[in-house]
Amino acid sequence: DFTVHRVESTKTVKPFFYIFIFLLSSASFSASGRETVIAFGSCLKQRHPMPILSTIKKFKPGMMLMSGDNVYGAFKGSPARTVRRGYLRQAANFRALKWDLPTEAIWDDGDYGFNDGDGTCSHKESSRQMFLDFWKVPEEDRRRKGEGLYHEKILRTPAGVVQILFLDVRYF
């Protein structure tokens, strides 16, 4: 049995009229009356309130998957400095929320610090290190030793095994 729930929160930011969508899709897997909830999220602009994260916590997911743009570094000026400031502000946001959910993450251009950035960006390694430190990726994890942030997560649930692949579309 598989159920998908969707909760959205949008915010229009003037004068640019961008719409930032904070999306929670929670996938529920059940077997024998036991349920595993996996929540998905992205686009967490660190300068805006994040009430959607409180809503996510109410679902009590067994895992939160952050699929990129978890912080936004400015795309002008020094990417390393603005990404670092973004992570510092986001860390304060997560502390204020008392964020304690098991979380796995991958990055996108906001976390990378360069709009539509790719493997040619000169600061990719410093951005990668900041990402790894922010998400507290263990020293023995392959992402600390190799290139890029791609990885997999295997979840063993009452309904069976779930394999989650995180693709790195920025580093290479």
Short mmCIF file of C-alpha atoms in Angstrom, two decimals:
data_model
loop_
_atom_site.label_atom_id
_atom_site.label_comp_id
_atom_site.label_asym_id
_atom_site.label_seq_id
_atom_site.Cartn_x
_atom_site.Cartn_y
_atom_site.Cartn_z
CA ASP A 1 0.00 0.00 0.00
CA PHE A 2 1.48 3.36 -1.02
CA THR A 3 -0.03 6.78 -0.28
CA VAL A 4 1.23 10.23 -1.26
CA HIS A 5 0.23 13.37 0.66
CA ARG A 6 1.06 16.84 -0.62
CA VAL A 7 1.27 20.07 1.36
CA GLU A 8 2.41 23.31 -0.27
CA SER A 9 3.29 26.76 0.93
CA THR A 10 4.09 29.53 -1.53
CA LYS A 11 5.52 32.96 -1.01
CA THR A 12 5.77 35.74 -3.57
CA VAL A 13 8.80 37.93 -3.11
CA LYS A 14 8.66 41.46 -4.54
CA PRO A 15 10.01 43.18 -6.60
CA PHE A 16 11.14 40.12 -8.55
CA PHE A 17 7.85 38.21 -8.27
CA TYR A 18 9.63 34.91 -7.79
CA ILE A 19 7.51 32.21 -6.25
CA PHE A 20 9.29 29.93 -3.83
CA ILE A 21 7.49 26.67 -3.27
CA PHE A 22 8.09 24.71 -0.12
CA LEU A 23 6.80 21.27 -0.92
CA LEU A 24 6.13 18.40 1.37
CA SER A 25 5.27 15.17 -0.28
CA SER A 26 5.18 12.34 2.14
CA ALA A 27 5.21 8.82 0.88
CA SER A 28 3.68 6.28 3.25
CA PHE A 29 4.45 2.59 3.03
CA SER A 30 2.41 0.24 5.17
CA ALA A 31 2.53 -3.45 5.93
CA SER A 32 0.84 -5.26 8.77
CA GLY A 33 -0.65 -1.98 9.95
CA ARG A 34 2.78 -0.39 10.45
CA GLU A 35 3.62 2.69 8.42
CA THR A 36 6.86 4.31 7.29
CA VAL A 37 6.61 7.94 6.24
CA ILE A 38 9.25 9.57 4.05
CA ALA A 39 9.01 13.34 3.57
CA PHE A 40 10.54 15.24 0.64
CA GLY A 41 11.41 18.91 0.63
CA SER A 42 13.45 21.56 -1.16
CA CYS A 43 13.81 25.29 -1.74
CA LEU A 44 14.46 26.46 1.82
CA LYS A 45 15.30 30.13 1.51
CA GLN A 46 17.12 30.84 4.76
CA ARG A 47 15.90 34.44 5.00
CA HIS A 48 12.21 33.48 5.09
CA PRO A 49 10.18 31.79 7.83
CA MET A 50 9.81 28.04 7.35
CA PRO A 51 6.52 27.03 8.98
CA ILE A 52 6.31 24.14 6.52
CA LEU A 53 9.06 22.38 8.49
CA SER A 54 6.87 22.41 11.60
CA THR A 55 4.13 20.81 9.50
CA ILE A 56 6.57 18.16 8.30
CA LYS A 57 7.50 17.31 11.89
CA LYS A 58 3.80 16.73 12.69
CA PHE A 59 3.74 13.93 10.09
CA LYS A 60 6.52 12.23 12.11
CA PRO A 61 8.41 10.97 9.08
CA GLY A 62 10.99 8.24 9.51
CA MET A 63 13.19 10.10 7.04
CA MET A 64 13.33 13.60 5.54
CA LEU A 65 14.86 13.90 2.09
CA MET A 66 16.11 17.37 1.15
CA SER A 67 16.37 17.49 -2.62
CA GLY A 68 18.36 20.68 -3.15
CA ASP A 69 18.35 24.43 -2.73
CA ASN A 70 18.52 23.77 0.99
CA VAL A 71 20.30 27.12 1.30
CA TYR A 72 20.72 29.92 -1.19
CA GLY A 73 24.15 31.41 -1.71
CA ALA A 74 24.15 34.69 -3.64
CA PHE A 75 24.97 34.21 -7.27
CA LYS A 76 27.02 37.42 -7.39
CA GLY A 77 30.13 38.31 -5.46
CA SER A 78 32.05 35.63 -3.60
CA PRO A 79 30.10 32.34 -3.81
CA ALA A 80 32.11 30.74 -1.00
CA ARG A 81 31.40 33.62 1.40
CA THR A 82 27.68 33.85 0.58
CA VAL A 83 27.16 30.09 0.73
CA ARG A 84 28.92 30.01 4.11
CA ARG A 85 26.64 32.80 5.39
CA GLY A 86 23.63 30.90 4.03
CA TYR A 87 24.61 27.77 5.95
CA LEU A 88 25.18 29.75 9.15
CA ARG A 89 21.74 31.32 8.92
CA GLN A 90 20.12 27.98 8.00
CA ALA A 91 21.82 26.30 10.97
CA ALA A 92 20.20 28.90 13.24
CA ASN A 93 16.82 28.21 11.61
CA PHE A 94 17.16 24.46 12.17
CA ARG A 95 18.20 25.00 15.80
CA ALA A 96 15.17 27.25 16.38
CA LEU A 97 12.92 24.53 14.93
CA LYS A 98 14.60 21.93 17.16
CA TRP A 99 15.08 19.87 13.99
CA ASP A 100 15.63 16.28 15.08
CA LEU A 101 14.36 14.25 12.12
CA PRO A 102 16.71 11.85 10.34
CA THR A 103 17.61 13.80 7.22
CA GLU A 104 19.45 13.01 3.99
CA ALA A 105 20.26 15.71 1.46
CA ILE A 106 21.60 16.47 -1.99
CA TRP A 107 22.39 19.88 -3.40
CA ASP A 108 21.31 22.04 -6.29
CA ASP A 109 22.56 25.38 -7.57
CA GLY A 110 21.50 27.37 -4.48
CA ASP A 111 23.63 25.16 -2.22
CA TYR A 112 26.39 25.25 -4.82
CA GLY A 113 26.45 29.06 -4.87
CA PHE A 114 26.36 29.55 -8.61
CA ASN A 115 23.13 29.73 -10.63
CA ASP A 116 22.94 26.70 -12.92
CA GLY A 117 26.53 25.93 -11.90
CA ASP A 118 28.32 22.83 -13.13
CA GLY A 119 31.65 21.07 -12.77
CA THR A 120 33.56 24.05 -14.19
CA CYS A 121 32.93 26.22 -11.10
CA SER A 122 36.18 27.03 -9.33
CA HIS A 123 34.59 26.97 -5.85
CA LYS A 124 32.90 23.55 -6.17
CA GLU A 125 35.18 21.89 -3.62
CA SER A 126 34.68 24.54 -0.92
CA SER A 127 30.90 24.40 -1.51
CA ARG A 128 31.01 20.60 -1.22
CA GLN A 129 32.89 20.79 2.09
CA MET A 130 30.40 23.30 3.51
CA PHE A 131 27.51 21.03 2.45
CA LEU A 132 29.13 17.99 4.09
CA ASP A 133 29.82 19.89 7.31
CA PHE A 134 26.34 21.43 7.49
CA TRP A 135 24.61 18.07 7.07
CA LYS A 136 27.10 16.41 9.46
CA VAL A 137 28.11 13.75 6.96
CA PRO A 138 30.37 11.26 8.82
CA GLU A 139 34.10 11.27 8.04
CA GLU A 140 33.96 7.64 6.83
CA ASP A 141 31.23 8.40 4.26
CA ARG A 142 32.32 8.07 0.60
CA ARG A 143 31.23 11.66 -0.07
CA ARG A 144 34.08 12.86 2.16
CA LYS A 145 36.66 10.82 0.24
CA GLY A 146 35.51 11.05 -3.38
CA GLU A 147 34.23 13.61 -5.80
CA GLY A 148 30.65 14.84 -5.85
CA LEU A 149 27.79 14.22 -3.47
CA TYR A 150 25.96 11.36 -5.17
CA HIS A 151 25.04 8.52 -2.83
CA GLU A 152 22.36 6.03 -1.98
CA LYS A 153 20.32 5.41 1.12
CA ILE A 154 18.76 2.04 1.88
CA LEU A 155 15.75 2.07 4.21
CA ARG A 156 14.47 -1.17 5.64
CA THR A 157 10.79 -0.75 6.40
CA PRO A 158 8.04 -3.13 7.54
CA ALA A 159 6.77 -3.04 3.93
CA GLY A 160 10.18 -3.90 2.44
CA VAL A 161 13.38 -2.26 1.31
CA VAL A 162 13.43 1.24 -0.18
CA GLN A 163 16.48 2.30 -2.19
CA ILE A 164 16.89 6.06 -2.61
CA LEU A 165 19.44 7.37 -5.11
CA PHE A 166 20.75 10.91 -4.76
CA LEU A 167 22.11 12.21 -8.06
CA ASP A 168 24.65 15.03 -8.13
CA VAL A 169 23.79 17.28 -11.07
CA ARG A 170 26.27 20.04 -10.14
CA TYR A 171 29.74 18.71 -9.38
CA PHE A 172 30.56 16.92 -12.64
#
